[in-house]
Amino acid sequence: MIIDKLYDSVKDKGFVCVGLDTSLDYIPENIKNKSSNVADIVFEFNKQIIDCTNDITGIFKVQIAYYEAMGLEGLKAYSKTLKYLKEKNALSIGDVKRGDIAATAKEYAKAHFSGDFEVDFITLNPYMGYDSITPYFDYFKSGEKGAFVLLRTSNPGAKDIEYLEYKNEPLYYEIGENIYKMADEFIGECGYSSLGFVVGGTYSEEATEIRERFKKSFFLIPGYGAQGGKAEDIRLYLDDFNGGVVNSSRGIITAYKKHEDGENKFQEYTRQAVENMRNDIYGKK
Ligand SMILES: O=C(O)c1cc(=O)[nH]c(=O)n1[C@@H]1O[C@H](COP(=O)(O)O)[C@@H](O)[C@H]1O
């Protein structure tokens, strides 16, 4: 199961998930000056990040919106980045947050689990119902692919719908419990399922309860860094520093901007940002 690969990767390389949310605004001038082609510039930036962090990064998450916003050139860079990750034996999450009727979902599955945009995991939005999630199951059964379904997100608007009261508790528990049952079919040797959840690291009130109730769920935990998620809160969602990956995007890929000599030492500062994040969450600083 793909989740066993992720579990082993976290064991070897740690729980950090580097987010390649690449906007042209984030790219140092000296990389921009290397080419006039947008796809090449974006890929070169991502490649440099991957090269200097791969040995301390459990998985990379590539947020497709940033690439779509750049049109066809952006999607070329998206595809090239995913191929490069594969070449480097790095695992990938395509952050596509899909959710649609079954017939369309089947096409999304094909689009992101094969071909030009193939990734190991994708993100899914369950709010159109369970028939928007089940069309991906054949890929999970194959053992090759997995997904993270939004459970309780990191944004302030999470309160608007996810927290609506249902059977005396927030609605996301009801959705979570139903998907958790389905996820039982895809449990790997590591004890976690290839169908996991996205849990925002910006809230901690229910962290212990969430970890306890969804014991066999692997979590994608965004919100550290730019969104202010705290190490002590995020730790609660992990299980012995595994069982989840902690994403930071802007906090890592724009870290170099905080230094006067940042452009010249782009890779050094990027790696340092991952190391600092690891140490912070491990409680070493
Ligand atoms: O599914 C996600 O990855 C996600 C869920 C969520 O609840 N909150 C959240 O921020 N994300 C994503 O995680 C990344 C966070 O980026 P930074 O805030 O720059 O670290 C972005 O790619 C978001 O789209």
CSV table of N, CA, C and O and ligand atoms in Angstrom, one decimal, residues 17 19-21 26 61-66 93 95-97 123-124 148-155 158 162 198-202 220-228 247-253, ligand 1:
chain,number,residue,atom,x,y,z
A,17,CYS,N,6.3,18.1,5.2
A,17,CYS,CA,5.7,18.0,3.8
A,17,CYS,C,6.0,19.4,3.3
A,17,CYS,O,5.4,20.4,3.7
A,19,GLY,N,5.6,22.3,0.8
A,19,GLY,CA,4.6,22.7,-0.2
A,19,GLY,C,5.1,23.5,-1.3
A,19,GLY,O,5.6,24.6,-1.1
A,20,LEU,N,5.0,23.0,-2.5
A,20,LEU,CA,5.5,23.7,-3.7
A,20,LEU,C,4.3,24.5,-4.2
A,20,LEU,O,3.8,24.2,-5.3
A,21,ASP,N,4.0,25.6,-3.5
A,21,ASP,CA,2.9,26.5,-3.9
A,21,ASP,C,3.6,27.6,-4.7
A,21,ASP,O,3.7,28.7,-4.1
A,26,TYR,N,7.5,34.5,-5.8
A,26,TYR,CA,8.3,33.9,-4.8
A,26,TYR,C,9.7,33.5,-5.4
A,26,TYR,O,10.6,33.1,-4.6
A,61,LYS,N,4.1,18.4,-1.4
A,61,LYS,CA,2.8,18.7,-1.9
A,61,LYS,C,2.8,19.8,-2.9
A,61,LYS,O,3.4,20.8,-2.7
A,62,VAL,N,2.2,19.5,-4.1
A,62,VAL,CA,2.2,20.5,-5.1
A,62,VAL,C,0.8,21.0,-5.3
A,62,VAL,O,-0.1,20.3,-5.6
A,63,GLN,N,0.6,22.3,-5.0
A,63,GLN,CA,-0.7,22.9,-5.0
A,63,GLN,C,-1.0,23.4,-6.5
A,63,GLN,O,-0.4,24.3,-7.0
A,64,ILE,N,-2.0,22.7,-7.1
A,64,ILE,CA,-2.2,22.9,-8.6
A,64,ILE,C,-2.7,24.3,-8.9
A,64,ILE,O,-2.4,24.8,-10.0
A,65,ALA,N,-3.3,25.0,-8.0
A,65,ALA,CA,-3.9,26.3,-8.3
A,65,ALA,C,-2.8,27.3,-8.8
A,65,ALA,O,-3.0,28.0,-9.8
A,66,TYR,N,-1.6,27.2,-8.2
A,66,TYR,CA,-0.6,28.1,-8.6
A,66,TYR,C,-0.1,27.9,-10.0
A,66,TYR,O,0.3,28.8,-10.7
A,93,ILE,N,2.1,14.7,-3.3
A,93,ILE,CA,0.6,14.9,-3.1
A,93,ILE,C,0.2,15.9,-4.1
A,93,ILE,O,0.8,17.0,-4.2
A,95,ASP,N,-2.2,18.5,-4.7
A,95,ASP,CA,-3.3,19.2,-3.9
A,95,ASP,C,-4.3,19.8,-4.9
A,95,ASP,O,-4.2,20.9,-5.3
A,96,VAL,N,-5.3,19.0,-5.2
A,96,VAL,CA,-6.3,19.4,-6.3
A,96,VAL,C,-7.7,19.6,-5.7
A,96,VAL,O,-8.6,20.1,-6.4
A,97,LYS,N,-7.9,19.1,-4.5
A,97,LYS,CA,-9.2,19.3,-3.7
A,97,LYS,C,-10.4,19.0,-4.6
A,97,LYS,O,-11.3,19.9,-4.7
A,123,THR,N,-5.8,15.4,-2.8
A,123,THR,CA,-6.7,15.8,-1.8
A,123,THR,C,-8.1,15.9,-2.4
A,123,THR,O,-8.3,16.2,-3.5
A,124,LEU,N,-9.1,15.5,-1.5
A,124,LEU,CA,-10.5,15.5,-1.9
A,124,LEU,C,-11.4,16.2,-1.0
A,124,LEU,O,-11.1,16.3,0.2
A,148,PHE,N,-6.2,12.2,0.7
A,148,PHE,CA,-6.5,12.9,2.0
A,148,PHE,C,-7.8,13.7,1.8
A,148,PHE,O,-7.9,14.5,0.9
A,149,VAL,N,-8.8,13.3,2.6
A,149,VAL,CA,-10.1,14.0,2.5
A,149,VAL,C,-10.2,15.1,3.5
A,149,VAL,O,-9.8,14.9,4.7
A,150,LEU,N,-10.7,16.2,3.1
A,150,LEU,CA,-10.8,17.3,4.1
A,150,LEU,C,-11.7,16.9,5.3
A,150,LEU,O,-12.8,16.5,5.1
A,151,LEU,N,-11.1,17.0,6.5
A,151,LEU,CA,-11.9,16.7,7.7
A,151,LEU,C,-12.2,18.0,8.4
A,151,LEU,O,-13.4,18.4,8.4
A,152,ARG,N,-11.2,18.6,8.9
A,152,ARG,CA,-11.4,19.9,9.6
A,152,ARG,C,-10.2,20.8,9.1
A,152,ARG,O,-9.1,20.5,9.4
A,153,THR,N,-10.6,21.8,8.3
A,153,THR,CA,-9.6,22.5,7.6
A,153,THR,C,-9.0,23.7,8.5
A,153,THR,O,-9.4,24.0,9.6
A,154,SER,N,-7.9,24.3,7.9
A,154,SER,CA,-7.1,25.2,8.7
A,154,SER,C,-7.6,26.7,8.7
A,154,SER,O,-7.2,27.5,9.5
A,155,ASN,N,-8.5,26.9,7.7
A,155,ASN,CA,-8.9,28.3,7.5
A,155,ASN,C,-10.0,28.8,8.5
A,155,ASN,O,-10.7,28.0,9.1
A,158,ALA,N,-13.5,27.4,8.3
A,158,ALA,CA,-13.8,26.0,8.7
A,158,ALA,C,-15.1,26.0,9.7
A,158,ALA,O,-15.9,25.1,9.7
A,162,GLU,N,-18.1,23.2,8.6
A,162,GLU,CA,-17.6,22.0,9.2
A,162,GLU,C,-18.0,21.9,10.7
A,162,GLU,O,-18.1,20.8,11.2
A,198,VAL,N,-7.3,15.4,5.9
A,198,VAL,CA,-6.6,16.7,6.1
A,198,VAL,C,-7.2,17.3,7.4
A,198,VAL,O,-8.4,17.5,7.6
A,199,VAL,N,-6.2,17.6,8.3
A,199,VAL,CA,-6.6,18.3,9.5
A,199,VAL,C,-5.8,19.5,9.7
A,199,VAL,O,-4.5,19.4,9.8
A,200,GLY,N,-6.4,20.6,9.8
A,200,GLY,CA,-5.6,21.9,9.9
A,200,GLY,C,-4.9,22.0,11.2
A,200,GLY,O,-5.5,21.7,12.3
A,201,GLY,N,-3.7,22.4,11.2
A,201,GLY,CA,-2.9,22.6,12.4
A,201,GLY,C,-3.1,23.9,13.1
A,201,GLY,O,-2.3,24.2,14.1
A,202,THR,N,-4.1,24.7,12.7
A,202,THR,CA,-4.3,26.0,13.3
A,202,THR,C,-5.2,25.9,14.5
A,202,THR,O,-5.4,26.9,15.2
A,220,LEU,N,-2.8,14.7,6.8
A,220,LEU,CA,-2.1,15.8,6.2
A,220,LEU,C,-2.4,17.0,7.0
A,220,LEU,O,-3.6,17.4,7.1
A,221,ILE,N,-1.4,17.6,7.6
A,221,ILE,CA,-1.6,18.7,8.5
A,221,ILE,C,-1.0,20.0,8.0
A,221,ILE,O,0.2,20.3,8.2
A,222,PRO,N,-1.8,20.8,7.4
A,222,PRO,CA,-1.3,22.1,6.9
A,222,PRO,C,-1.6,23.2,8.0
A,222,PRO,O,-2.4,22.9,8.9
A,223,GLY,N,-0.9,24.3,7.9
A,223,GLY,CA,-1.2,25.4,8.8
A,223,GLY,C,0.0,25.9,9.6
A,223,GLY,O,0.0,26.9,10.2
A,224,TYR,N,1.1,25.1,9.5
A,224,TYR,CA,2.3,25.5,10.2
A,224,TYR,C,2.9,26.6,9.4
A,224,TYR,O,2.9,26.6,8.2
A,225,GLY,N,3.6,27.6,10.1
A,225,GLY,CA,4.3,28.6,9.3
A,225,GLY,C,3.4,29.8,9.0
A,225,GLY,O,2.9,30.5,9.9
A,226,ALA,N,3.2,30.0,7.7
A,226,ALA,CA,2.5,31.2,7.3
A,226,ALA,C,1.1,31.4,8.0
A,226,ALA,O,0.7,32.5,8.2
A,227,GLN,N,0.4,30.3,8.3
A,227,GLN,CA,-0.9,30.4,8.9
A,227,GLN,C,-0.9,30.4,10.5
A,227,GLN,O,-1.9,30.5,11.1
A,228,GLY,N,0.3,30.3,11.0
A,228,GLY,CA,0.5,30.4,12.5
A,228,GLY,C,0.3,29.2,13.3
A,228,GLY,O,0.2,29.3,14.5
A,247,ASN,N,2.5,20.1,6.6
A,247,ASN,CA,2.8,20.9,5.5
A,247,ASN,C,3.2,22.3,5.9
A,247,ASN,O,2.5,22.9,6.7
A,248,SER,N,4.2,22.8,5.2
A,248,SER,CA,4.4,24.3,5.2
A,248,SER,C,4.8,24.6,3.8
A,248,SER,O,5.7,23.9,3.2
A,249,SER,N,4.2,25.6,3.2
A,249,SER,CA,4.5,26.0,1.9
A,249,SER,C,5.3,27.4,1.9
A,249,SER,O,6.5,27.4,1.8
A,250,ARG,N,4.6,28.5,2.1
A,250,ARG,CA,5.2,29.8,2.0
A,250,ARG,C,6.3,29.9,3.1
A,250,ARG,O,7.4,30.5,2.8
A,251,GLY,N,6.1,29.3,4.2
A,251,GLY,CA,7.1,29.3,5.3
A,251,GLY,C,8.5,28.8,4.9
A,251,GLY,O,9.5,29.1,5.4
A,252,ILE,N,8.4,27.8,3.9
A,252,ILE,CA,9.7,27.2,3.5
A,252,ILE,C,10.2,27.9,2.2
A,252,ILE,O,11.3,28.3,2.1
A,253,ILE,N,9.3,28.0,1.2
A,253,ILE,CA,9.8,28.4,-0.1
A,253,ILE,C,10.1,29.9,-0.2
A,253,ILE,O,10.7,30.3,-1.2
B,1,LIG,O1,-5.5,20.5,1.7
B,1,LIG,C1,-4.7,21.3,2.0
B,1,LIG,O2,-3.5,21.1,1.8
B,1,LIG,C2,-5.0,22.5,2.8
B,1,LIG,C3,-6.1,22.3,3.7
B,1,LIG,C4,-6.3,23.2,4.7
B,1,LIG,O3,-7.2,23.1,5.5
B,1,LIG,N1,-5.5,24.3,4.7
B,1,LIG,C5,-4.5,24.6,3.8
B,1,LIG,O4,-3.8,25.6,4.0
B,1,LIG,N2,-4.3,23.6,2.8
B,1,LIG,C6,-3.2,23.9,1.8
B,1,LIG,O5,-1.9,23.9,2.5
B,1,LIG,C7,-1.1,24.9,2.0
B,1,LIG,C8,-0.7,25.9,3.1
B,1,LIG,O6,0.2,26.8,2.6
B,1,LIG,P1,1.0,27.8,3.6
B,1,LIG,O7,0.0,28.5,4.4
B,1,LIG,O8,1.8,28.7,2.6
B,1,LIG,O9,1.9,26.9,4.4
B,1,LIG,C9,-1.8,25.5,0.8
B,1,LIG,O10,-1.4,24.8,-0.4
B,1,LIG,C10,-3.3,25.2,1.1
B,1,LIG,O11,-4.0,25.1,-0.1
